[in-house]
Short mmCIF file of C-alpha atoms in Angstrom, two decimals:
data_model
loop_
_atom_site.label_atom_id
_atom_site.label_comp_id
_atom_site.label_asym_id
_atom_site.label_seq_id
_atom_site.Cartn_x
_atom_site.Cartn_y
_atom_site.Cartn_z
CA UNK A 701 19.14 6.60 1.56
CA UNK A 702 19.56 3.02 0.36
CA UNK A 703 23.01 1.90 -0.56
CA UNK A 704 24.12 -0.02 -3.60
CA UNK A 705 21.78 -3.02 -4.01
CA UNK A 706 22.72 -6.28 -5.72
CA UNK A 707 20.59 -9.31 -6.47
CA UNK A 708 20.50 -12.09 -6.11
CA UNK A 709 22.84 -12.36 -3.14
CA UNK A 710 23.54 -16.03 -4.00
CA UNK A 711 23.24 -17.68 -7.36
CA UNK A 712 23.76 -21.30 -8.21
CA UNK A 713 24.14 -22.37 -11.88
CA UNK A 714 25.12 -25.58 -13.64
CA UNK A 715 27.83 -25.55 -16.17
CA UNK A 716 26.56 -24.15 -19.48
CA UNK A 717 23.78 -22.04 -18.02
CA UNK A 718 23.57 -18.33 -18.00
CA UNK A 719 23.96 -16.03 -14.93
CA UNK A 720 22.50 -12.62 -14.73
CA UNK A 721 23.62 -10.31 -11.93
CA UNK A 722 21.84 -7.11 -11.15
CA UNK A 723 23.15 -3.90 -9.51
CA UNK A 724 21.06 -0.87 -8.64
CA UNK A 725 23.38 2.14 -7.82
CA UNK A 726 22.85 4.50 -4.98
CA UNK A 727 20.36 7.30 -5.58
CA UNK A 728 22.04 10.16 -7.54
CA UNK A 729 24.92 7.92 -8.81
CA UNK A 730 25.34 7.48 -12.55
CA UNK A 731 28.51 5.50 -12.67
CA UNK A 732 28.81 1.75 -11.99
CA UNK A 733 31.78 -0.54 -11.65
CA UNK A 734 31.93 -4.30 -11.47
CA UNK A 735 34.62 -6.23 -9.70
CA UNK A 736 35.18 -10.02 -9.33
CA UNK A 737 36.70 -11.59 -6.24
CA UNK A 738 37.98 -15.07 -6.77
CA UNK A 739 38.39 -17.33 -3.64
CA UNK A 740 41.37 -16.25 -1.50
CA UNK A 741 42.05 -13.25 -3.78
CA UNK A 742 41.43 -9.54 -3.79
CA UNK A 743 38.99 -7.72 -6.03
CA UNK A 744 39.77 -7.34 -9.73
CA UNK A 745 38.29 -4.62 -11.85
CA UNK A 746 36.10 -5.91 -14.67
CA UNK A 747 34.16 -2.99 -16.24
CA UNK A 748 33.11 0.64 -15.72
CA UNK A 749 29.85 1.93 -17.15
CA UNK A 750 27.91 5.09 -17.33
CA UNK A 751 24.24 5.21 -18.41
CA UNK A 752 24.03 3.47 -21.77
CA UNK A 753 27.86 3.53 -22.22
CA UNK A 754 30.64 1.15 -21.50
CA UNK A 755 33.65 3.36 -20.60
CA UNK A 756 36.31 0.73 -19.73
CA UNK A 757 35.95 -2.94 -20.09
CA UNK A 758 39.63 -3.80 -19.96
CA UNK A 759 39.11 -6.28 -17.07
CA UNK A 760 36.34 -8.21 -18.72
CA UNK A 761 37.13 -11.69 -20.16
CA UNK A 762 36.85 -11.50 -23.93
CA UNK A 763 34.22 -14.21 -24.26
CA UNK A 764 30.99 -15.09 -22.45
CA UNK A 765 30.90 -11.96 -20.34
CA UNK A 766 28.91 -8.80 -21.07
CA UNK A 767 27.70 -5.82 -19.10
CA UNK A 768 25.11 -3.06 -19.65
CA UNK A 769 23.72 -0.11 -17.86
CA UNK A 770 20.50 0.89 -19.55
CA UNK A 771 18.92 4.33 -19.34
CA UNK A 772 16.22 2.75 -17.02
CA UNK A 773 16.76 -0.02 -14.67
CA UNK A 774 19.74 -1.73 -12.97
CA UNK A 775 23.13 -2.58 -14.42
CA UNK A 776 23.39 -6.18 -15.54
CA UNK A 777 26.44 -8.34 -15.64
CA UNK A 778 25.77 -11.35 -17.82
CA UNK A 779 27.78 -14.50 -17.96
CA UNK A 780 26.92 -16.98 -20.69
CA UNK A 781 27.70 -20.70 -20.66
CA UNK A 782 29.11 -20.52 -17.15
CA UNK A 783 32.08 -22.77 -16.18
CA UNK A 784 33.33 -23.76 -12.75
CA UNK A 785 36.01 -21.12 -12.93
CA UNK A 786 33.40 -18.42 -12.97
CA UNK A 787 32.52 -19.23 -9.30
CA UNK A 788 33.36 -16.14 -7.42
CA UNK A 789 31.84 -13.10 -5.62
CA UNK A 790 30.84 -10.34 -8.00
CA UNK A 791 30.74 -6.83 -6.45
CA UNK A 792 29.24 -3.79 -7.88
CA UNK A 793 30.18 -0.22 -6.89
CA UNK A 794 28.65 3.16 -7.77
CA UNK A 795 29.80 6.73 -7.74
CA UNK A 796 28.63 10.23 -8.67
CA UNK A 797 29.81 11.69 -11.94
CA UNK A 798 33.56 11.29 -12.36
CA UNK A 799 36.05 13.98 -13.24
CA UNK A 800 37.33 16.74 -11.12
CA UNK A 801 37.67 15.91 -7.51
CA UNK A 802 37.63 12.32 -6.20
CA UNK A 803 34.35 10.44 -6.29
CA UNK A 804 34.14 7.71 -3.77
CA UNK A 805 32.89 4.30 -4.91
CA UNK A 806 30.30 2.75 -2.68
CA UNK A 807 30.21 -1.08 -2.75
CA UNK A 808 27.22 -3.37 -2.76
CA UNK A 809 27.03 -6.61 -0.76
CA UNK A 810 27.95 -8.78 -3.67
CA UNK A 811 26.54 -11.74 -5.53
CA UNK A 812 28.13 -15.02 -4.81
CA UNK A 813 27.95 -17.23 -7.89
CA UNK A 814 28.51 -20.96 -7.56
CA UNK A 815 28.72 -23.14 -10.64
CA UNK A 816 28.13 -26.76 -10.18
CA UNK B 966 50.84 0.88 -14.19
CA UNK B 967 49.59 0.93 -10.59
CA UNK B 968 49.89 -2.05 -8.28
CA UNK B 969 49.46 -2.79 -4.61
CA UNK B 970 51.22 -5.34 -2.46
CA UNK B 971 50.30 -6.37 1.07
CA UNK B 972 52.94 -8.17 3.07
CA UNK B 973 51.42 -11.13 4.89
CA UNK B 974 48.23 -12.81 3.65
CA UNK B 975 47.43 -13.78 7.17
CA UNK B 976 48.20 -11.92 10.40
CA UNK B 977 47.31 -12.99 13.97
CA UNK B 978 47.37 -10.76 17.00
CA UNK B 979 46.24 -11.11 20.57
CA UNK B 980 43.29 -9.15 21.82
CA UNK B 981 44.58 -5.77 23.09
CA UNK B 982 47.79 -5.93 21.03
CA UNK B 983 48.89 -3.56 18.30
CA UNK B 984 47.54 -4.20 14.77
CA UNK B 985 49.93 -3.47 11.89
CA UNK B 986 48.92 -4.37 8.34
CA UNK B 987 51.42 -3.46 5.64
CA UNK B 988 50.77 -1.97 2.25
CA UNK B 989 53.07 -0.81 -0.43
CA UNK B 990 52.03 0.66 -3.76
CA UNK B 991 53.48 1.74 -7.09
CA UNK B 992 52.06 4.57 -9.02
CA UNK B 993 53.38 6.98 -11.63
CA UNK B 994 51.43 9.94 -10.23
CA UNK B 995 50.49 10.99 -6.73
CA UNK B 996 48.01 8.32 -5.73
CA UNK B 997 44.77 8.20 -3.82
CA UNK B 998 45.10 5.44 -1.19
CA UNK B 999 42.45 3.46 0.66
CA UNK B 1000 41.94 0.71 3.18
CA UNK B 1001 38.73 -1.42 3.03
CA UNK B 1002 37.51 -4.03 5.45
CA UNK B 1003 35.38 -7.10 4.41
CA UNK B 1004 33.67 -9.15 7.02
CA UNK B 1005 32.68 -12.77 6.08
CA UNK B 1006 30.17 -12.94 3.33
CA UNK B 1007 29.68 -9.21 3.23
CA UNK B 1008 30.69 -6.36 0.93
CA UNK B 1009 33.50 -3.88 1.38
CA UNK B 1010 33.43 -1.04 3.79
CA UNK B 1011 35.71 1.93 3.52
CA UNK B 1012 37.94 2.31 6.61
CA UNK B 1013 39.90 5.30 5.60
CA UNK B 1014 41.37 7.17 2.62
CA UNK B 1015 44.21 9.45 1.75
CA UNK B 1016 43.52 12.00 -1.01
CA UNK B 1017 45.87 14.88 -0.03
CA UNK B 1018 46.96 17.00 2.90
CA UNK B 1019 47.96 15.43 6.26
CA UNK B 1020 49.74 12.16 5.82
CA UNK B 1021 48.33 10.58 8.91
CA UNK B 1022 44.77 9.60 8.23
CA UNK B 1023 42.26 8.55 10.85
CA UNK B 1024 39.46 6.21 9.96
CA UNK B 1025 36.57 4.33 11.58
CA UNK B 1026 36.86 1.88 14.52
CA UNK B 1027 40.08 3.36 15.79
CA UNK B 1028 42.12 2.61 12.72
CA UNK B 1029 44.67 4.92 11.16
CA UNK B 1030 47.24 4.87 8.35
CA UNK B 1031 50.19 6.94 7.38
CA UNK B 1032 51.11 7.85 3.81
CA UNK B 1033 54.89 7.70 3.37
CA UNK B 1034 55.84 8.87 -0.08
CA UNK B 1035 59.53 8.07 0.29
CA UNK B 1036 58.71 4.47 1.22
CA UNK B 1037 55.62 4.20 -1.13
CA UNK B 1038 53.81 2.79 1.90
CA UNK B 1039 50.41 3.16 3.54
CA UNK B 1040 50.44 0.86 6.50
CA UNK B 1041 47.35 0.41 8.60
CA UNK B 1042 47.58 0.41 12.40
CA UNK B 1043 45.34 0.17 15.46
CA UNK B 1044 46.72 0.48 19.01
CA UNK B 1045 44.54 -2.25 20.59
CA UNK B 1046 42.96 -5.13 18.72
CA UNK B 1047 39.36 -6.09 19.44
CA UNK B 1048 37.76 -9.48 18.60
CA UNK B 1049 35.45 -7.64 16.21
CA UNK B 1050 38.44 -6.52 14.11
CA UNK B 1051 38.76 -10.04 12.70
CA UNK B 1052 38.20 -9.64 8.93
CA UNK B 1053 39.81 -9.35 5.65
CA UNK B 1054 41.61 -6.01 4.90
CA UNK B 1055 42.28 -4.66 1.47
CA UNK B 1056 44.65 -1.82 0.58
CA UNK B 1057 43.88 -0.08 -2.66
CA UNK B 1058 45.21 2.73 -4.83
CA UNK B 1059 43.42 4.83 -7.36
CA UNK B 1060 44.80 7.09 -10.04
CA UNK B 1061 42.80 10.04 -11.41
CA UNK B 1062 42.67 9.47 -15.09
CA UNK B 1063 39.39 9.89 -16.83
CA UNK B 1064 37.80 8.35 -13.77
CA UNK B 1065 38.84 6.85 -10.44
CA UNK B 1066 39.94 3.40 -11.27
CA UNK B 1067 40.67 1.44 -8.05
CA UNK B 1068 43.27 -1.29 -7.94
CA UNK B 1069 43.13 -3.61 -4.96
CA UNK B 1070 45.82 -5.52 -3.13
CA UNK B 1071 45.44 -9.31 -2.46
CA UNK B 1072 44.20 -8.69 1.06
CA UNK B 1073 45.37 -9.62 4.55
CA UNK B 1074 43.21 -11.79 6.77
CA UNK B 1075 43.39 -10.57 10.41
CA UNK B 1076 42.74 -13.05 13.20
CA UNK B 1077 42.36 -11.81 16.79
CA UNK B 1078 43.28 -14.31 19.54
CA UNK B 1079 41.39 -13.94 22.89
#
């Protein structure tokens, strides 16, 4: 059973370009979470999505960042007009349906974004 | 609001020595508590978790942690450090609201000296 998959693993962009990060959850998981890890820091929650719905985006920067989890295909984290401060590791996690007992989040290997 | 603090951003131990990584949390409701390990340029791996029941939790690779409600602590220990334990360790807390939102501590980098 494949784990959470993220691609690309490494992404280099110049300032002003767009970055698209993809996350395929584990089989049977319908909930996706995105986290950002800045250098020398812990993971910070960005957004929580279910299929076709954004449930909690309280950790997302107000501008340039967006996320989606369509009915078919992977979840996408999109960063428009990237700046050097966006350089970080972006991790995706997935879980089974939430509610009731605890549902463990399983993490992908991350995408390391470098903005030149 | 939940939060997690980890005392010591860098900890060094000798191979074979006791590993102790400290974690304190704040939560308005009984929390779920976790320790994750991150090896260089890799994702996070769950070491152990406390959901309920026994306050002493055993995890993978010989690690264990004890939930102490009175001290709001969840310190991670291992009796004897191995070179392969060198990594970044994150303590995390989750509160059951509409979903399991996980809040991470800043991390502790563990070095093991031969």
